[in-house]
CSV table of C-alpha atoms in Angstrom, one decimal:
chain,number,residue,atom,x,y,z
A,1,UNK,CA,-19.7,64.7,89.7
A,2,UNK,CA,-21.6,63.5,87.1
A,3,UNK,CA,-21.2,59.6,86.4
A,4,UNK,CA,-21.3,59.3,83.1
A,5,UNK,CA,-21.6,55.4,81.5
A,6,UNK,CA,-21.3,54.5,78.0
A,7,UNK,CA,-22.9,52.2,75.7
A,8,UNK,CA,-21.2,52.4,71.6
A,9,UNK,CA,-22.6,50.1,69.5
A,10,UNK,CA,-21.7,49.1,65.5
A,11,UNK,CA,-18.3,50.8,63.8
A,12,UNK,CA,-14.9,52.1,64.4
A,13,UNK,CA,-16.3,55.8,63.2
A,14,UNK,CA,-19.6,55.1,65.1
A,15,UNK,CA,-16.3,54.4,68.6
A,16,UNK,CA,-14.8,57.5,67.4
A,17,UNK,CA,-18.0,59.4,68.1
A,18,UNK,CA,-17.9,58.1,71.6
A,19,UNK,CA,-14.2,59.1,72.5
A,20,UNK,CA,-14.9,62.3,71.4
A,21,UNK,CA,-18.1,62.7,73.4
A,22,UNK,CA,-16.4,61.2,75.9
A,23,UNK,CA,-13.3,63.6,75.6
A,24,UNK,CA,-16.3,66.5,76.1
A,25,UNK,CA,-17.8,65.5,79.0
A,26,UNK,CA,-14.7,64.2,80.2
A,27,UNK,CA,-13.1,68.2,80.2
A,28,UNK,CA,-16.6,69.6,81.2
A,29,UNK,CA,-15.9,67.8,85.0
A,30,UNK,CA,-18.0,64.2,84.4
A,31,UNK,CA,-16.3,61.4,85.4
A,32,UNK,CA,-16.6,58.2,83.2
A,33,UNK,CA,-18.2,54.9,85.0
A,34,UNK,CA,-17.8,50.9,83.8
A,35,UNK,CA,-20.7,49.9,85.1
A,36,UNK,CA,-24.5,51.1,84.6
A,37,UNK,CA,-25.4,50.8,87.9
A,38,UNK,CA,-22.9,53.5,89.2
A,39,UNK,CA,-24.5,55.8,86.7
A,40,UNK,CA,-26.6,58.8,86.5
A,41,UNK,CA,-25.7,59.5,82.6
A,42,UNK,CA,-26.2,56.5,80.1
A,43,UNK,CA,-24.9,57.3,76.5
A,44,UNK,CA,-26.6,54.4,73.7
A,45,UNK,CA,-24.9,55.6,71.0
A,46,UNK,CA,-26.6,53.4,67.9
A,47,UNK,CA,-25.8,51.9,64.3
A,48,UNK,CA,-29.2,52.3,62.1
A,49,UNK,CA,-26.8,50.3,59.3
A,50,UNK,CA,-29.0,47.3,58.6
A,51,UNK,CA,-31.8,45.5,60.2
A,52,UNK,CA,-30.3,43.5,62.7
A,53,UNK,CA,-27.7,46.0,64.0
A,54,UNK,CA,-31.1,48.2,64.4
A,55,UNK,CA,-32.5,45.3,66.7
A,56,UNK,CA,-29.4,45.7,69.0
A,57,UNK,CA,-29.6,48.6,69.7
A,58,UNK,CA,-33.1,48.9,70.5
A,59,UNK,CA,-32.9,46.2,72.8
A,60,UNK,CA,-30.3,47.8,74.6
A,61,UNK,CA,-31.9,51.2,75.4
A,62,UNK,CA,-34.1,49.2,77.3
A,63,UNK,CA,-31.6,47.6,79.0
A,64,UNK,CA,-30.0,50.4,80.2
A,65,UNK,CA,-34.0,51.6,81.2
A,66,UNK,CA,-34.4,49.1,84.0
A,67,UNK,CA,-31.8,50.4,85.8
A,68,UNK,CA,-33.8,53.6,86.0
A,69,UNK,CA,-36.2,51.8,88.4
A,70,UNK,CA,-33.2,52.1,91.1
A,71,UNK,CA,-33.4,55.7,91.3
A,72,UNK,CA,-29.4,56.7,91.0
A,73,UNK,CA,-30.3,56.8,86.4
A,74,UNK,CA,-31.4,60.2,85.9
A,75,UNK,CA,-30.7,60.2,82.1
A,76,UNK,CA,-30.7,57.9,79.2
A,77,UNK,CA,-29.7,59.6,76.3
A,78,UNK,CA,-29.7,57.9,72.6
A,79,UNK,CA,-27.0,58.7,70.3
A,80,UNK,CA,-26.0,58.4,66.9
A,81,UNK,CA,-26.9,56.7,63.7
A,82,UNK,CA,-30.2,55.2,65.1
A,83,UNK,CA,-31.5,59.0,65.7
A,84,UNK,CA,-30.2,60.2,63.2
A,85,UNK,CA,-31.9,57.9,60.7
A,86,UNK,CA,-35.9,57.9,62.1
A,87,UNK,CA,-36.0,60.8,64.5
A,88,UNK,CA,-39.3,62.2,64.9
A,89,UNK,CA,-40.3,57.9,65.1
A,90,UNK,CA,-37.9,56.7,67.3
A,91,UNK,CA,-39.0,59.7,69.6
A,92,UNK,CA,-42.7,58.1,69.7
A,93,UNK,CA,-41.3,54.6,70.3
A,94,UNK,CA,-39.1,55.0,72.9
A,95,UNK,CA,-40.7,56.8,75.5
A,96,UNK,CA,-37.8,55.8,77.6
A,97,UNK,CA,-35.8,57.6,76.8
A,98,UNK,CA,-34.7,61.6,77.6
A,99,UNK,CA,-33.0,63.0,74.7
A,100,UNK,CA,-32.4,61.8,71.2
A,101,UNK,CA,-29.1,63.1,69.6
A,102,UNK,CA,-28.3,63.1,65.8
A,103,UNK,CA,-25.2,62.0,64.1
A,104,UNK,CA,-24.9,65.2,63.4
A,105,UNK,CA,-25.3,67.3,67.2
A,106,UNK,CA,-23.0,64.6,69.0
A,107,UNK,CA,-20.3,66.5,69.6
A,108,UNK,CA,-23.0,68.9,71.7
A,109,UNK,CA,-23.6,66.3,74.0
A,110,UNK,CA,-22.0,68.9,77.1
A,111,UNK,CA,-23.7,71.7,76.2
A,112,UNK,CA,-26.9,69.3,75.6
A,113,UNK,CA,-26.6,67.6,79.0
A,114,UNK,CA,-26.0,71.3,80.3
A,115,UNK,CA,-28.8,72.4,80.0
A,116,UNK,CA,-31.4,69.5,80.5
A,117,UNK,CA,-30.0,69.3,84.1
A,118,UNK,CA,-30.5,73.3,83.6
A,119,UNK,CA,-34.3,73.0,83.0
A,120,UNK,CA,-34.5,72.8,79.8
A,121,UNK,CA,-38.1,70.7,77.9
A,122,UNK,CA,-35.9,70.3,74.2
A,123,UNK,CA,-35.6,66.6,73.8
A,124,UNK,CA,-34.6,65.5,70.1
A,125,UNK,CA,-31.4,67.5,68.5
A,126,UNK,CA,-30.8,67.1,65.2
A,127,UNK,CA,-28.9,69.1,62.3
A,128,UNK,CA,-27.6,67.7,59.0
A,129,UNK,CA,-24.9,65.0,59.4
A,130,UNK,CA,-22.1,67.8,58.7
A,131,UNK,CA,-20.1,67.4,61.4
A,132,UNK,CA,-16.0,66.9,61.0
A,133,UNK,CA,-13.8,66.5,63.5
A,134,UNK,CA,-11.2,68.5,63.7
A,135,UNK,CA,-7.2,69.2,65.3
A,136,UNK,CA,-9.2,70.7,69.1
A,137,UNK,CA,-12.4,68.4,68.8
A,138,UNK,CA,-11.9,66.6,72.9
A,139,UNK,CA,-11.3,62.8,72.0
A,140,UNK,CA,-10.5,60.0,74.8
A,141,UNK,CA,-9.2,56.4,73.4
A,142,UNK,CA,-11.6,54.6,74.0
A,143,UNK,CA,-9.0,51.5,72.7
A,144,UNK,CA,-5.9,49.9,74.4
A,145,UNK,CA,-3.3,52.5,75.2
A,146,UNK,CA,-0.9,49.9,72.1
A,147,UNK,CA,-3.9,50.8,69.3
A,148,UNK,CA,-6.4,53.6,68.6
A,149,UNK,CA,-7.9,53.9,65.1
A,150,UNK,CA,-7.9,57.4,63.3
A,151,UNK,CA,-11.0,58.8,61.2
A,152,UNK,CA,-10.1,59.7,58.2
A,153,UNK,CA,-13.7,61.6,57.0
A,154,UNK,CA,-17.2,61.2,57.3
A,155,UNK,CA,-20.3,60.8,54.9
A,156,UNK,CA,-19.6,59.2,51.2
A,157,UNK,CA,-19.5,60.2,47.6
A,158,UNK,CA,-20.9,56.5,46.2
A,159,UNK,CA,-24.4,55.6,45.9
A,160,UNK,CA,-24.7,51.6,46.6
A,161,UNK,CA,-27.1,51.1,46.4
A,162,UNK,CA,-28.0,48.8,49.2
A,163,UNK,CA,-26.4,51.0,50.9
A,164,UNK,CA,-27.9,53.7,53.1
A,165,UNK,CA,-25.0,55.5,55.1
A,166,UNK,CA,-25.5,58.8,52.5
A,167,UNK,CA,-28.7,58.2,54.4
A,168,UNK,CA,-27.6,58.4,57.6
A,169,UNK,CA,-23.7,59.8,57.4
A,170,UNK,CA,-24.1,62.4,54.5
A,171,UNK,CA,-22.1,62.9,51.7
A,172,UNK,CA,-18.5,62.4,51.6
A,173,UNK,CA,-16.7,65.2,54.5
A,174,UNK,CA,-12.1,64.6,54.5
A,175,UNK,CA,-10.8,65.8,56.7
A,176,UNK,CA,-7.3,67.7,56.1
A,177,UNK,CA,-4.4,66.0,55.8
A,178,UNK,CA,-2.1,67.5,58.5
A,179,UNK,CA,-5.1,67.9,61.2
A,180,UNK,CA,-5.1,64.4,60.6
A,181,UNK,CA,-1.3,63.9,60.7
A,182,UNK,CA,-1.2,65.9,64.5
A,183,UNK,CA,-4.0,63.7,65.5
A,184,UNK,CA,-2.0,60.6,64.6
A,185,UNK,CA,1.5,61.8,65.8
A,186,UNK,CA,-0.3,63.1,68.8
A,187,UNK,CA,-1.6,58.9,69.4
A,188,UNK,CA,1.6,58.0,68.6
A,189,UNK,CA,3.6,60.0,71.5
A,190,UNK,CA,0.5,58.7,74.1
A,191,UNK,CA,1.8,55.1,73.3
A,192,UNK,CA,0.2,54.0,70.1
A,193,UNK,CA,2.0,51.1,68.0
A,194,UNK,CA,-1.4,50.2,65.9
A,195,UNK,CA,-3.1,52.9,63.5
A,196,UNK,CA,-6.5,52.1,61.9
A,197,UNK,CA,-7.6,54.3,59.5
A,198,UNK,CA,-11.3,54.0,58.9
A,199,UNK,CA,-13.8,56.1,57.0
A,200,UNK,CA,-16.5,54.7,55.0
A,201,UNK,CA,-14.7,54.7,51.8
A,202,UNK,CA,-10.2,55.0,51.7
A,203,UNK,CA,-10.1,55.6,48.4
A,204,UNK,CA,-12.9,58.6,47.9
A,205,UNK,CA,-10.0,60.2,50.5
A,206,UNK,CA,-9.7,63.7,49.6
A,207,UNK,CA,-11.8,63.6,45.9
A,208,UNK,CA,-14.2,66.3,48.2
A,209,UNK,CA,-11.6,69.1,48.7
A,210,UNK,CA,-9.8,68.8,45.4
A,211,UNK,CA,-13.5,69.5,44.1
A,212,UNK,CA,-13.9,73.1,45.9
A,213,UNK,CA,-9.7,73.5,45.5
A,214,UNK,CA,-8.7,71.7,42.3
A,215,UNK,CA,-4.7,72.3,44.8
A,216,UNK,CA,-6.1,70.9,47.6
A,217,UNK,CA,-3.0,67.7,47.5
A,218,UNK,CA,-5.2,65.3,50.0
A,219,UNK,CA,-5.5,62.1,48.0
A,220,UNK,CA,-5.1,58.3,49.4
A,221,UNK,CA,-2.1,57.6,48.4
A,222,UNK,CA,-0.4,60.9,49.5
A,223,UNK,CA,-2.1,60.0,53.0
A,224,UNK,CA,-1.0,56.9,53.3
A,225,UNK,CA,3.1,58.3,52.1
A,226,UNK,CA,2.8,60.6,54.9
A,227,UNK,CA,1.3,59.1,57.9
A,228,UNK,CA,4.2,55.9,57.0
A,229,UNK,CA,6.7,58.4,56.9
A,230,UNK,CA,6.1,61.2,59.8
A,231,UNK,CA,3.4,59.2,62.0
A,232,UNK,CA,5.6,56.8,64.1
A,233,UNK,CA,3.4,55.4,64.2
A,234,UNK,CA,4.8,51.3,64.2
A,235,UNK,CA,1.6,49.3,62.2
A,236,UNK,CA,-0.7,51.2,60.0
A,237,UNK,CA,-3.9,49.4,58.3
A,238,UNK,CA,-6.2,50.5,56.5
A,239,UNK,CA,-9.7,49.4,56.6
A,240,UNK,CA,-12.7,49.5,54.3
A,241,UNK,CA,-11.1,50.4,50.4
A,242,UNK,CA,-12.9,50.0,48.3
A,243,UNK,CA,-11.4,48.4,45.0
A,244,UNK,CA,-11.6,50.9,41.9
A,245,UNK,CA,-9.7,52.8,44.6
A,246,UNK,CA,-6.9,49.5,45.0
A,247,UNK,CA,-4.2,51.5,42.2
A,248,UNK,CA,-0.7,50.0,41.7
A,249,UNK,CA,1.0,53.1,43.4
A,250,UNK,CA,-0.8,53.0,46.3
A,251,UNK,CA,-0.2,48.7,46.2
A,252,UNK,CA,3.4,49.3,45.8
A,253,UNK,CA,4.0,52.6,48.3
A,254,UNK,CA,2.2,49.7,51.3
A,255,UNK,CA,4.6,47.1,50.0
A,256,UNK,CA,7.5,50.0,50.2
A,257,UNK,CA,6.9,51.0,53.8
A,258,UNK,CA,7.3,48.2,56.8
A,259,UNK,CA,4.0,50.2,58.8
A,260,UNK,CA,1.9,49.6,56.8
A,261,UNK,CA,0.6,46.5,57.2
A,262,UNK,CA,0.6,44.3,54.1
A,263,UNK,CA,-3.4,43.6,54.6
A,264,UNK,CA,-5.9,44.6,52.2
A,265,UNK,CA,-9.4,44.7,53.4
A,266,UNK,CA,-11.6,45.4,49.9
A,267,UNK,CA,-15.7,44.8,50.9
A,268,UNK,CA,-16.5,43.1,47.2
A,269,UNK,CA,-20.1,42.6,48.0
A,270,UNK,CA,-20.4,39.9,44.8
A,271,UNK,CA,-18.4,39.5,41.5
A,272,UNK,CA,-21.2,38.2,39.0
A,273,UNK,CA,-21.5,41.3,36.8
A,274,UNK,CA,-25.4,41.5,36.7
A,275,UNK,CA,-25.1,41.9,40.2
A,276,UNK,CA,-22.7,44.4,41.2
A,277,UNK,CA,-24.8,46.3,38.4
A,278,UNK,CA,-27.5,46.4,39.9
A,279,UNK,CA,-25.6,46.5,43.4
A,280,UNK,CA,-24.7,49.9,41.4
A,281,UNK,CA,-21.2,48.8,41.7
A,282,UNK,CA,-19.1,50.5,39.9
A,283,UNK,CA,-16.6,47.3,38.7
A,284,UNK,CA,-16.4,44.3,36.7
A,285,UNK,CA,-15.7,40.4,37.8
A,286,UNK,CA,-13.2,41.5,35.8
A,287,UNK,CA,-11.8,44.0,36.9
A,288,UNK,CA,-12.4,43.0,40.0
A,289,UNK,CA,-9.4,39.9,39.5
A,290,UNK,CA,-6.6,42.6,37.4
A,291,UNK,CA,-7.4,44.3,40.6
A,292,UNK,CA,-6.4,40.9,43.0
A,293,UNK,CA,-4.0,39.7,40.8
A,294,UNK,CA,-2.2,42.9,40.5
A,295,UNK,CA,-1.9,42.7,44.9
A,296,UNK,CA,-1.0,39.2,45.0
A,297,UNK,CA,2.1,39.2,42.2
A,298,UNK,CA,3.7,43.0,44.1
A,299,UNK,CA,3.6,42.2,48.0
A,300,UNK,CA,2.6,37.1,47.5
A,301,UNK,CA,2.0,37.4,51.3
A,302,UNK,CA,-0.8,40.2,51.6
A,303,UNK,CA,-3.5,39.7,53.4
A,304,UNK,CA,-6.9,40.2,51.7
A,305,UNK,CA,-10.1,40.6,53.6
A,306,UNK,CA,-13.5,40.8,52.2
A,307,UNK,CA,-17.4,40.5,52.7
A,308,UNK,CA,-19.9,38.8,50.3
A,309,UNK,CA,-24.4,40.2,50.9
A,310,UNK,CA,-26.0,37.1,49.5
A,311,UNK,CA,-29.9,36.9,49.0
A,312,UNK,CA,-29.9,40.5,47.3
A,313,UNK,CA,-33.3,41.3,45.2
A,314,UNK,CA,-32.7,38.7,42.3
A,315,UNK,CA,-30.4,36.8,43.0
A,316,UNK,CA,-30.3,33.3,41.6
A,317,UNK,CA,-29.3,30.2,42.8
A,318,UNK,CA,-26.7,30.3,39.8
A,319,UNK,CA,-25.4,33.4,40.6
A,320,UNK,CA,-24.5,32.6,44.2
A,321,UNK,CA,-22.8,29.1,42.6
A,322,UNK,CA,-20.2,31.7,40.9
A,323,UNK,CA,-19.7,33.9,43.8
A,324,UNK,CA,-19.1,30.6,45.5
A,325,UNK,CA,-17.2,29.2,43.0
A,326,UNK,CA,-15.5,33.1,42.7
A,327,UNK,CA,-14.8,32.4,46.5
A,328,UNK,CA,-13.0,28.8,46.3
A,329,UNK,CA,-10.8,29.8,43.5
A,330,UNK,CA,-8.7,32.6,45.2
A,331,UNK,CA,-9.0,31.7,48.5
A,332,UNK,CA,-9.2,35.0,49.9
A,333,UNK,CA,-7.6,34.2,53.9
A,334,UNK,CA,-11.4,36.3,55.5
A,335,UNK,CA,-14.7,36.9,54.7
A,336,UNK,CA,-17.5,37.9,56.0
A,337,UNK,CA,-21.1,37.4,54.6
A,338,UNK,CA,-24.0,38.9,55.5
A,339,UNK,CA,-27.7,38.3,54.8
A,340,UNK,CA,-29.5,40.9,52.5
A,341,UNK,CA,-31.2,43.9,55.3
A,342,UNK,CA,-33.8,45.2,52.8
A,343,UNK,CA,-33.5,49.3,53.9
A,344,UNK,CA,-36.0,51.5,53.2
A,345,UNK,CA,-34.4,54.5,51.5
A,346,UNK,CA,-31.7,52.7,49.0
A,347,UNK,CA,-33.0,52.0,45.5
A,348,UNK,CA,-33.0,47.9,46.1
A,349,UNK,CA,-35.4,48.0,49.6
A,350,UNK,CA,-37.3,49.2,47.2
A,351,UNK,CA,-37.2,46.6,44.3
A,352,UNK,CA,-39.7,43.7,43.8
A,353,UNK,CA,-37.9,40.3,43.7
A,354,UNK,CA,-37.1,40.3,46.8
A,355,UNK,CA,-35.1,36.8,47.8
A,356,UNK,CA,-37.4,34.8,51.3
A,357,UNK,CA,-34.9,34.2,54.4
A,358,UNK,CA,-34.3,30.5,54.0
A,359,UNK,CA,-32.6,30.4,50.7
A,360,UNK,CA,-30.2,33.6,52.1
A,361,UNK,CA,-29.4,31.9,55.4
A,362,UNK,CA,-28.7,29.2,53.7
A,363,UNK,CA,-26.7,30.8,50.8
A,364,UNK,CA,-24.4,32.5,54.0
A,365,UNK,CA,-24.7,29.6,55.6
A,366,UNK,CA,-22.6,27.4,52.4
A,367,UNK,CA,-20.4,30.1,51.7
A,368,UNK,CA,-19.4,30.7,55.7
A,369,UNK,CA,-18.7,26.5,55.4
A,370,UNK,CA,-16.2,26.9,52.1
A,371,UNK,CA,-14.5,29.5,53.8
A,372,UNK,CA,-14.5,28.2,57.7
A,373,UNK,CA,-12.8,25.4,55.7
A,374,UNK,CA,-10.2,27.7,53.3
A,375,UNK,CA,-9.7,29.5,56.7
A,376,UNK,CA,-8.3,26.2,58.8
A,377,UNK,CA,-5.8,25.3,54.9
A,378,UNK,CA,-4.8,28.7,54.8
A,379,UNK,CA,-3.8,29.7,58.6
A,380,UNK,CA,-2.0,25.9,58.7
A,381,UNK,CA,0.6,27.7,55.9
A,382,UNK,CA,2.2,29.8,59.2
A,383,UNK,CA,2.9,26.8,61.4
A,384,UNK,CA,6.9,27.6,61.6
A,385,UNK,CA,6.8,30.3,60.1
A,386,UNK,CA,7.8,33.2,62.9
A,387,UNK,CA,5.9,36.7,62.9
A,388,UNK,CA,6.0,39.7,65.0
A,389,UNK,CA,3.3,39.5,67.4
A,390,UNK,CA,1.5,42.5,69.3
A,391,UNK,CA,1.0,41.8,73.2
A,392,UNK,CA,-2.4,42.5,73.9
A,393,UNK,CA,-2.4,40.6,77.7
A,394,UNK,CA,-4.1,37.9,79.5
A,395,UNK,CA,-5.9,35.6,77.0
A,396,UNK,CA,-9.8,35.8,77.2
A,397,UNK,CA,-10.3,31.9,77.0
A,398,UNK,CA,-7.5,31.1,79.3
A,399,UNK,CA,-5.1,33.2,81.6
A,400,UNK,CA,-2.6,30.9,81.2
A,401,UNK,CA,-1.9,32.2,78.3
A,402,UNK,CA,-1.0,35.9,77.1
A,403,UNK,CA,-3.2,36.6,73.3
A,404,UNK,CA,-1.9,38.7,71.1
A,405,UNK,CA,-2.4,39.5,67.3
A,406,UNK,CA,-0.4,39.6,64.2
A,407,UNK,CA,-0.4,41.9,61.9
A,408,UNK,CA,-2.0,40.6,59.5
A,409,UNK,CA,-4.9,40.0,62.0
A,410,UNK,CA,-7.2,43.2,62.2
A,411,UNK,CA,-8.9,43.2,66.2
A,412,UNK,CA,-12.3,42.9,66.9
A,413,UNK,CA,-13.6,41.5,63.3
A,414,UNK,CA,-10.2,38.7,62.5
A,415,UNK,CA,-8.9,36.3,65.1
A,416,UNK,CA,-5.6,36.2,68.1
A,417,UNK,CA,-2.2,34.8,68.1
A,418,UNK,CA,-2.3,32.6,71.5
A,419,UNK,CA,1.0,32.4,72.8
A,420,UNK,CA,1.8,29.6,75.2
A,421,UNK,CA,5.2,29.9,75.7
A,422,UNK,CA,7.8,33.0,76.3
A,423,UNK,CA,6.6,36.6,78.1
A,424,UNK,CA,6.6,40.3,76.6
A,425,UNK,CA,5.0,42.9,78.6
A,426,UNK,CA,1.5,44.0,76.5
A,427,UNK,CA,1.9,46.6,73.9
A,428,UNK,CA,5.7,44.9,73.1
A,429,UNK,CA,5.4,43.5,70.0
A,430,UNK,CA,7.4,40.8,69.4
A,431,UNK,CA,8.4,37.2,67.5
A,432,UNK,CA,6.5,34.6,67.2
A,433,UNK,CA,7.4,31.1,65.4
A,434,UNK,CA,3.2,29.5,64.8
A,435,UNK,CA,2.9,26.0,66.3
A,436,UNK,CA,-0.1,25.1,65.4
A,437,UNK,CA,-3.3,27.0,64.1
A,438,UNK,CA,-8.0,26.7,64.3
A,439,UNK,CA,-10.0,27.8,62.1
A,440,UNK,CA,-9.4,31.8,62.2
A,441,UNK,CA,-6.9,31.6,65.3
A,442,UNK,CA,-3.0,30.8,65.9
A,443,UNK,CA,-1.1,29.9,68.4
A,444,UNK,CA,2.6,30.1,69.2
A,445,UNK,CA,6.0,31.5,71.6
A,446,UNK,CA,7.8,34.1,71.8
A,447,UNK,CA,11.4,33.4,70.1
A,448,UNK,CA,13.5,36.6,71.4
A,449,UNK,CA,11.4,39.3,73.3
A,450,UNK,CA,12.7,42.0,71.6
A,451,UNK,CA,12.5,46.0,72.0
């Protein structure tokens, strides 16, 4: 039996691609192994979004290549976004790898490995990134059995000046709603409690389908309503919402459905109008503030997560201070901050007024220290409250504690809730009284194991 080890880097959307490759190979009789030294094939699904992620991908490929010296590893495959973006350059720069599979060909991984084993000398496999997950696509959920990502589209129709995603993933392609619902029901039937809806921009879902067919019913509103009413999931969390699509109707829908988590993941990138225009963001500060006000007026307990870019070309100290003041005033629950990465092929990458690295680092440090203080204060407001927590297992910090997430904590990007009293099974959603807090994590006790 062929043994394969996967390394998946980057975002959850890339992880779903890995899960499709995993499903394809298991269907062909491959055994998936946890350790690379047990595998005769290693597949590294790379990220090529920004400089830091590109370096991580290259380093991981080189790390995996070292296992060839033992004689066990026969094929090292480099797949995904970095491969799609750099193609010939990557083939020349990584002689340690045997096969290069772009984001338009990963779905054919079983055939590619079979042909290679049978003597094919072909090393590069690229196609336009037009593959769209189908209802019949084999996929194995790699997450804990109680949660799963649900990818609703590929590519992006927007052209933010800093972003290379359209170069790598192509234009927006939305899946049909009925196919998404079918997959969601299948996941829930398999034990999934939490569906995490992912795409490059949730709020553009269905735009391409309506452009081709005016009678198409796909839209962000219809998708969420259908999932809430028909999937059977306990929690439905949406990631990656562009603020111009967070309409009053969408907010009202989220407010009205108990299983739609009151969690808004809206990357804003900046707030200064000149910066927003230069980034090719399609909103002004006043429009962004109106969206935030609408969410908070309708759902006072809603969690708002956002992210910003500091050091974008031409960003002045005055513009950065405006951003700091905005963050201090808004008191977001969650904030991520990236230092601008100059990417070839993007509009911003060609701008002459690049900001130096030391200034970027200082600005990132300042913003994140401000947010750390805000986060600690927001966390303190939860002490004494009872919140539903999805139990994930023993704590990564100590086996003396259980660990879970309340509905306001997304996996991998937010903090967790530690439980120091009470017992519950993995995958259960139980009421927990919050008794203490840290900057990003919470501590609590189960008050009733409930269902």
